Amino acid sequence: MTTSDGVILILDAAAFAAERHSSQRRKDAEASPYINHPLALARILSREGGVTEAPVLAAALLHDTVEDTETTHAELEARFGPQVAAIVAEVTDDKRLLKTERKRLQIALAPTKSREAKLVKLADKIANLRDIVASPPADWSEQRKADYFAWAAQVVAGLRGVNPALESAFDAVFASGFDRPVALPPA
């Protein structure tokens, strides 16, 4: 893939994600536009993780489209190719399952993900923790925040070894936490 092809892929993914998430808002007090989240992942990957692979950055931008919009995997494959669609598929939860099962599966399956999917998942957890610290969902109790931090650390434990810079970024936001300390799970 040429540099210009990669740039086109990333920009097309950003435009597609913006269109698909256009009516969605984050759960923070400001109800910020949802597209800020996928953009944050791509930025974390590129600026903090040194990731320059266009398919990974495109997948980061598209990572919630199947889970949270009417987008299908077949549509992503037709539009963005099999590699991007496969990465997105790896990080997409099956919404037919109960939330507790989806969370359990994220922990259990994290070590089995491809390198590319691990990068996207790791950036997602970094972005989510940063959002919880900076502007948490208005209705989340301190316990719910602590529970999310602990669960995210369990998921990330299975992603380790893929990108030391991103792992350090996760550890830093995890350590910054909030009022209540949360321990990292044993390695």
Short mmCIF file of N, CA, C and O in Angstrom, two decimals, residues 23-92:
data_model
loop_
_atom_site.label_atom_id
_atom_site.label_comp_id
_atom_site.label_asym_id
_atom_site.label_seq_id
_atom_site.Cartn_x
_atom_site.Cartn_y
_atom_site.Cartn_z
N SER A 23 -25.30 10.77 14.86
CA SER A 23 -26.36 11.07 15.81
C SER A 23 -26.06 10.59 17.23
O SER A 23 -26.88 10.77 18.13
N GLN A 24 -24.89 10.00 17.42
CA GLN A 24 -24.55 9.44 18.73
C GLN A 24 -23.74 10.41 19.57
O GLN A 24 -22.96 11.19 19.04
N ARG A 25 -23.92 10.31 20.87
CA ARG A 25 -23.21 11.13 21.83
C ARG A 25 -22.54 10.23 22.85
O ARG A 25 -23.02 9.13 23.14
N ARG A 26 -21.44 10.71 23.42
CA ARG A 26 -20.76 10.00 24.51
C ARG A 26 -21.60 10.15 25.77
O ARG A 26 -22.50 11.00 25.84
N LYS A 27 -21.30 9.36 26.78
CA LYS A 27 -22.07 9.38 28.02
C LYS A 27 -21.55 10.39 29.03
O LYS A 27 -22.03 10.46 30.14
N ASP A 28 -20.56 11.22 28.63
CA ASP A 28 -20.03 12.22 29.55
C ASP A 28 -21.06 13.31 29.81
O ASP A 28 -22.08 13.41 29.13
N ALA A 29 -20.80 14.14 30.81
CA ALA A 29 -21.75 15.19 31.20
C ALA A 29 -22.04 16.15 30.05
O ALA A 29 -23.14 16.67 29.94
N GLU A 30 -21.05 16.37 29.19
CA GLU A 30 -21.24 17.29 28.07
C GLU A 30 -21.93 16.64 26.87
O GLU A 30 -22.24 17.32 25.90
N ALA A 31 -22.11 15.32 26.92
CA ALA A 31 -22.67 14.57 25.79
C ALA A 31 -21.91 14.91 24.51
O ALA A 31 -22.48 15.27 23.48
N SER A 32 -20.59 14.78 24.58
CA SER A 32 -19.74 15.12 23.45
C SER A 32 -20.03 14.20 22.25
O SER A 32 -20.53 13.09 22.41
N PRO A 33 -19.73 14.67 21.04
CA PRO A 33 -19.98 13.84 19.85
C PRO A 33 -19.22 12.52 19.93
O PRO A 33 -18.06 12.49 20.32
N TYR A 34 -19.87 11.44 19.55
CA TYR A 34 -19.27 10.12 19.65
C TYR A 34 -18.00 9.98 18.81
O TYR A 34 -17.06 9.30 19.20
N ILE A 35 -17.95 10.66 17.68
CA ILE A 35 -16.80 10.53 16.78
C ILE A 35 -15.50 10.90 17.48
O ILE A 35 -14.42 10.44 17.08
N ASN A 36 -15.58 11.70 18.53
CA ASN A 36 -14.36 12.04 19.28
C ASN A 36 -13.66 10.80 19.79
O ASN A 36 -12.43 10.78 19.90
N HIS A 37 -14.42 9.76 20.12
CA HIS A 37 -13.82 8.53 20.67
C HIS A 37 -12.99 7.79 19.62
O HIS A 37 -11.81 7.52 19.86
N PRO A 38 -13.52 7.45 18.45
CA PRO A 38 -12.67 6.78 17.46
C PRO A 38 -11.48 7.64 17.01
O PRO A 38 -10.39 7.12 16.77
N LEU A 39 -11.69 8.94 16.93
CA LEU A 39 -10.57 9.82 16.59
C LEU A 39 -9.49 9.77 17.66
O LEU A 39 -8.29 9.78 17.34
N ALA A 40 -9.90 9.69 18.92
CA ALA A 40 -8.92 9.58 20.01
C ALA A 40 -8.10 8.31 19.89
O ALA A 40 -6.88 8.31 20.11
N LEU A 41 -8.75 7.20 19.51
CA LEU A 41 -8.00 5.94 19.35
C LEU A 41 -6.93 6.07 18.27
O LEU A 41 -5.78 5.67 18.49
N ALA A 42 -7.31 6.61 17.12
CA ALA A 42 -6.34 6.76 16.03
C ALA A 42 -5.19 7.67 16.46
O ALA A 42 -4.02 7.40 16.14
N ARG A 43 -5.50 8.70 17.19
CA ARG A 43 -4.46 9.62 17.66
C ARG A 43 -3.54 8.94 18.67
O ARG A 43 -2.32 9.08 18.61
N ILE A 44 -4.11 8.21 19.61
CA ILE A 44 -3.31 7.48 20.61
C ILE A 44 -2.38 6.50 19.89
O ILE A 44 -1.19 6.42 20.21
N LEU A 45 -2.93 5.75 18.95
CA LEU A 45 -2.11 4.78 18.22
C LEU A 45 -0.95 5.45 17.49
O LEU A 45 0.19 5.00 17.58
N SER A 46 -1.25 6.52 16.78
CA SER A 46 -0.21 7.13 15.95
C SER A 46 0.76 7.98 16.75
O SER A 46 1.97 7.83 16.60
N ARG A 47 0.26 8.83 17.62
CA ARG A 47 1.14 9.77 18.32
C ARG A 47 1.84 9.14 19.52
O ARG A 47 2.99 9.44 19.80
N GLU A 48 1.15 8.29 20.24
CA GLU A 48 1.74 7.70 21.45
C GLU A 48 2.33 6.32 21.21
O GLU A 48 3.31 5.95 21.84
N GLY A 49 1.72 5.56 20.31
CA GLY A 49 2.19 4.20 20.05
C GLY A 49 3.09 4.08 18.84
O GLY A 49 3.65 3.01 18.59
N GLY A 50 3.23 5.17 18.06
CA GLY A 50 4.07 5.12 16.87
C GLY A 50 3.53 4.24 15.77
O GLY A 50 4.26 3.83 14.87
N VAL A 51 2.25 3.94 15.82
CA VAL A 51 1.62 3.07 14.82
C VAL A 51 1.33 3.89 13.57
O VAL A 51 0.66 4.92 13.65
N THR A 52 1.84 3.44 12.43
CA THR A 52 1.63 4.15 11.17
C THR A 52 0.91 3.30 10.13
O THR A 52 0.66 3.78 9.03
N GLU A 53 0.57 2.08 10.47
CA GLU A 53 -0.09 1.18 9.53
C GLU A 53 -1.52 1.65 9.27
O GLU A 53 -2.35 1.68 10.18
N ALA A 54 -1.79 1.99 8.01
CA ALA A 54 -3.10 2.51 7.64
C ALA A 54 -4.25 1.57 8.01
O ALA A 54 -5.28 2.04 8.52
N PRO A 55 -4.15 0.25 7.78
CA PRO A 55 -5.27 -0.61 8.16
C PRO A 55 -5.58 -0.59 9.66
O PRO A 55 -6.75 -0.66 10.06
N VAL A 56 -4.57 -0.48 10.49
CA VAL A 56 -4.78 -0.42 11.94
C VAL A 56 -5.46 0.89 12.31
O VAL A 56 -6.43 0.91 13.09
N LEU A 57 -4.98 2.00 11.76
CA LEU A 57 -5.58 3.30 12.07
C LEU A 57 -7.01 3.37 11.53
O LEU A 57 -7.90 3.91 12.21
N ALA A 58 -7.25 2.83 10.35
CA ALA A 58 -8.61 2.80 9.81
C ALA A 58 -9.52 1.95 10.69
O ALA A 58 -10.66 2.34 10.99
N ALA A 59 -9.04 0.80 11.13
CA ALA A 59 -9.83 -0.07 12.01
C ALA A 59 -10.14 0.63 13.33
O ALA A 59 -11.24 0.47 13.88
N ALA A 60 -9.19 1.39 13.84
CA ALA A 60 -9.44 2.14 15.08
C ALA A 60 -10.58 3.13 14.88
O ALA A 60 -11.46 3.26 15.74
N LEU A 61 -10.59 3.79 13.74
CA LEU A 61 -11.66 4.74 13.44
C LEU A 61 -13.01 4.05 13.29
O LEU A 61 -14.05 4.61 13.62
N LEU A 62 -12.99 2.82 12.81
CA LEU A 62 -14.22 2.07 12.52
C LEU A 62 -14.60 1.08 13.62
O LEU A 62 -15.60 0.39 13.50
N HIS A 63 -13.83 1.02 14.71
CA HIS A 63 -13.95 -0.09 15.66
C HIS A 63 -15.33 -0.26 16.28
O HIS A 63 -15.70 -1.36 16.66
N ASP A 64 -16.11 0.79 16.41
CA ASP A 64 -17.44 0.68 17.02
C ASP A 64 -18.58 0.72 16.02
O ASP A 64 -19.75 0.70 16.42
N THR A 65 -18.28 0.79 14.73
CA THR A 65 -19.38 0.95 13.76
C THR A 65 -20.30 -0.26 13.70
O THR A 65 -21.52 -0.10 13.61
N VAL A 66 -19.75 -1.46 13.76
CA VAL A 66 -20.60 -2.65 13.69
C VAL A 66 -21.35 -2.82 15.00
O VAL A 66 -22.54 -3.16 15.02
N GLU A 67 -20.67 -2.56 16.10
CA GLU A 67 -21.26 -2.75 17.42
C GLU A 67 -22.35 -1.72 17.73
O GLU A 67 -23.35 -2.04 18.36
N ASP A 68 -22.16 -0.48 17.29
CA ASP A 68 -23.03 0.61 17.73
C ASP A 68 -23.86 1.27 16.64
O ASP A 68 -24.58 2.22 16.91
N THR A 69 -23.75 0.79 15.39
CA THR A 69 -24.56 1.36 14.31
C THR A 69 -25.12 0.20 13.47
O THR A 69 -24.93 -0.96 13.82
N GLU A 70 -25.76 0.53 12.39
CA GLU A 70 -26.34 -0.50 11.52
C GLU A 70 -25.33 -1.07 10.53
O GLU A 70 -25.68 -1.84 9.64
N THR A 71 -24.07 -0.71 10.66
CA THR A 71 -23.01 -1.17 9.76
C THR A 71 -22.81 -2.67 9.92
O THR A 71 -22.84 -3.19 11.04
N THR A 72 -22.56 -3.36 8.81
CA THR A 72 -22.27 -4.79 8.85
C THR A 72 -20.80 -5.04 8.53
O THR A 72 -20.13 -4.20 7.91
N HIS A 73 -20.32 -6.21 8.93
CA HIS A 73 -18.94 -6.60 8.59
C HIS A 73 -18.78 -6.70 7.08
O HIS A 73 -17.74 -6.29 6.54
N ALA A 74 -19.80 -7.21 6.39
CA ALA A 74 -19.72 -7.32 4.93
C ALA A 74 -19.57 -5.94 4.29
O ALA A 74 -18.81 -5.77 3.33
N GLU A 75 -20.26 -4.97 4.83
CA GLU A 75 -20.16 -3.60 4.31
C GLU A 75 -18.75 -3.04 4.52
O GLU A 75 -18.17 -2.42 3.62
N LEU A 76 -18.18 -3.28 5.70
CA LEU A 76 -16.81 -2.82 5.96
C LEU A 76 -15.82 -3.51 5.02
O LEU A 76 -14.91 -2.87 4.50
N GLU A 77 -16.00 -4.80 4.81
CA GLU A 77 -15.09 -5.53 3.92
C GLU A 77 -15.18 -5.00 2.50
O GLU A 77 -14.15 -4.81 1.83
N ALA A 78 -16.38 -4.75 2.03
CA ALA A 78 -16.55 -4.25 0.66
C ALA A 78 -15.96 -2.86 0.50
O ALA A 78 -15.37 -2.54 -0.53
N ARG A 79 -16.08 -2.06 1.53
CA ARG A 79 -15.63 -0.66 1.44
C ARG A 79 -14.16 -0.46 1.79
O ARG A 79 -13.49 0.38 1.20
N PHE A 80 -13.67 -1.22 2.78
CA PHE A 80 -12.33 -0.98 3.31
C PHE A 80 -11.38 -2.17 3.18
O PHE A 80 -10.23 -2.08 3.58
N GLY A 81 -11.88 -3.27 2.66
CA GLY A 81 -11.03 -4.43 2.43
C GLY A 81 -11.07 -5.43 3.56
O GLY A 81 -11.49 -5.13 4.68
N PRO A 82 -10.60 -6.66 3.28
CA PRO A 82 -10.68 -7.74 4.26
C PRO A 82 -9.81 -7.52 5.49
O PRO A 82 -10.19 -7.94 6.59
N GLN A 83 -8.66 -6.87 5.35
CA GLN A 83 -7.78 -6.68 6.51
C GLN A 83 -8.42 -5.75 7.54
O GLN A 83 -8.46 -6.07 8.73
N VAL A 84 -8.92 -4.62 7.11
CA VAL A 84 -9.57 -3.68 8.03
C VAL A 84 -10.80 -4.33 8.65
O VAL A 84 -11.01 -4.27 9.87
N ALA A 85 -11.61 -4.98 7.84
CA ALA A 85 -12.83 -5.63 8.35
C ALA A 85 -12.50 -6.71 9.37
O ALA A 85 -13.20 -6.86 10.38
N ALA A 86 -11.42 -7.45 9.14
CA ALA A 86 -11.02 -8.51 10.08
C ALA A 86 -10.58 -7.93 11.42
O ALA A 86 -10.92 -8.47 12.48
N ILE A 87 -9.86 -6.83 11.39
CA ILE A 87 -9.44 -6.19 12.65
C ILE A 87 -10.67 -5.72 13.41
O ILE A 87 -10.80 -5.95 14.62
N VAL A 88 -11.57 -5.05 12.71
CA VAL A 88 -12.80 -4.57 13.36
C VAL A 88 -13.58 -5.75 13.93
O VAL A 88 -14.08 -5.69 15.06
N ALA A 89 -13.68 -6.84 13.18
CA ALA A 89 -14.42 -8.02 13.66
C ALA A 89 -13.82 -8.55 14.96
O ALA A 89 -14.55 -8.95 15.87
N GLU A 90 -12.50 -8.53 15.05
CA GLU A 90 -11.84 -9.04 16.26
C GLU A 90 -12.13 -8.21 17.50
O GLU A 90 -12.08 -8.72 18.61
N VAL A 91 -12.39 -6.92 17.33
CA VAL A 91 -12.62 -6.05 18.49
C VAL A 91 -14.10 -5.75 18.72
O VAL A 91 -14.44 -4.98 19.62
N THR A 92 -14.96 -6.37 17.94
CA THR A 92 -16.40 -6.13 18.06
C THR A 92 -17.03 -7.15 19.00
O THR A 92 -16.87 -8.35 18.82
#
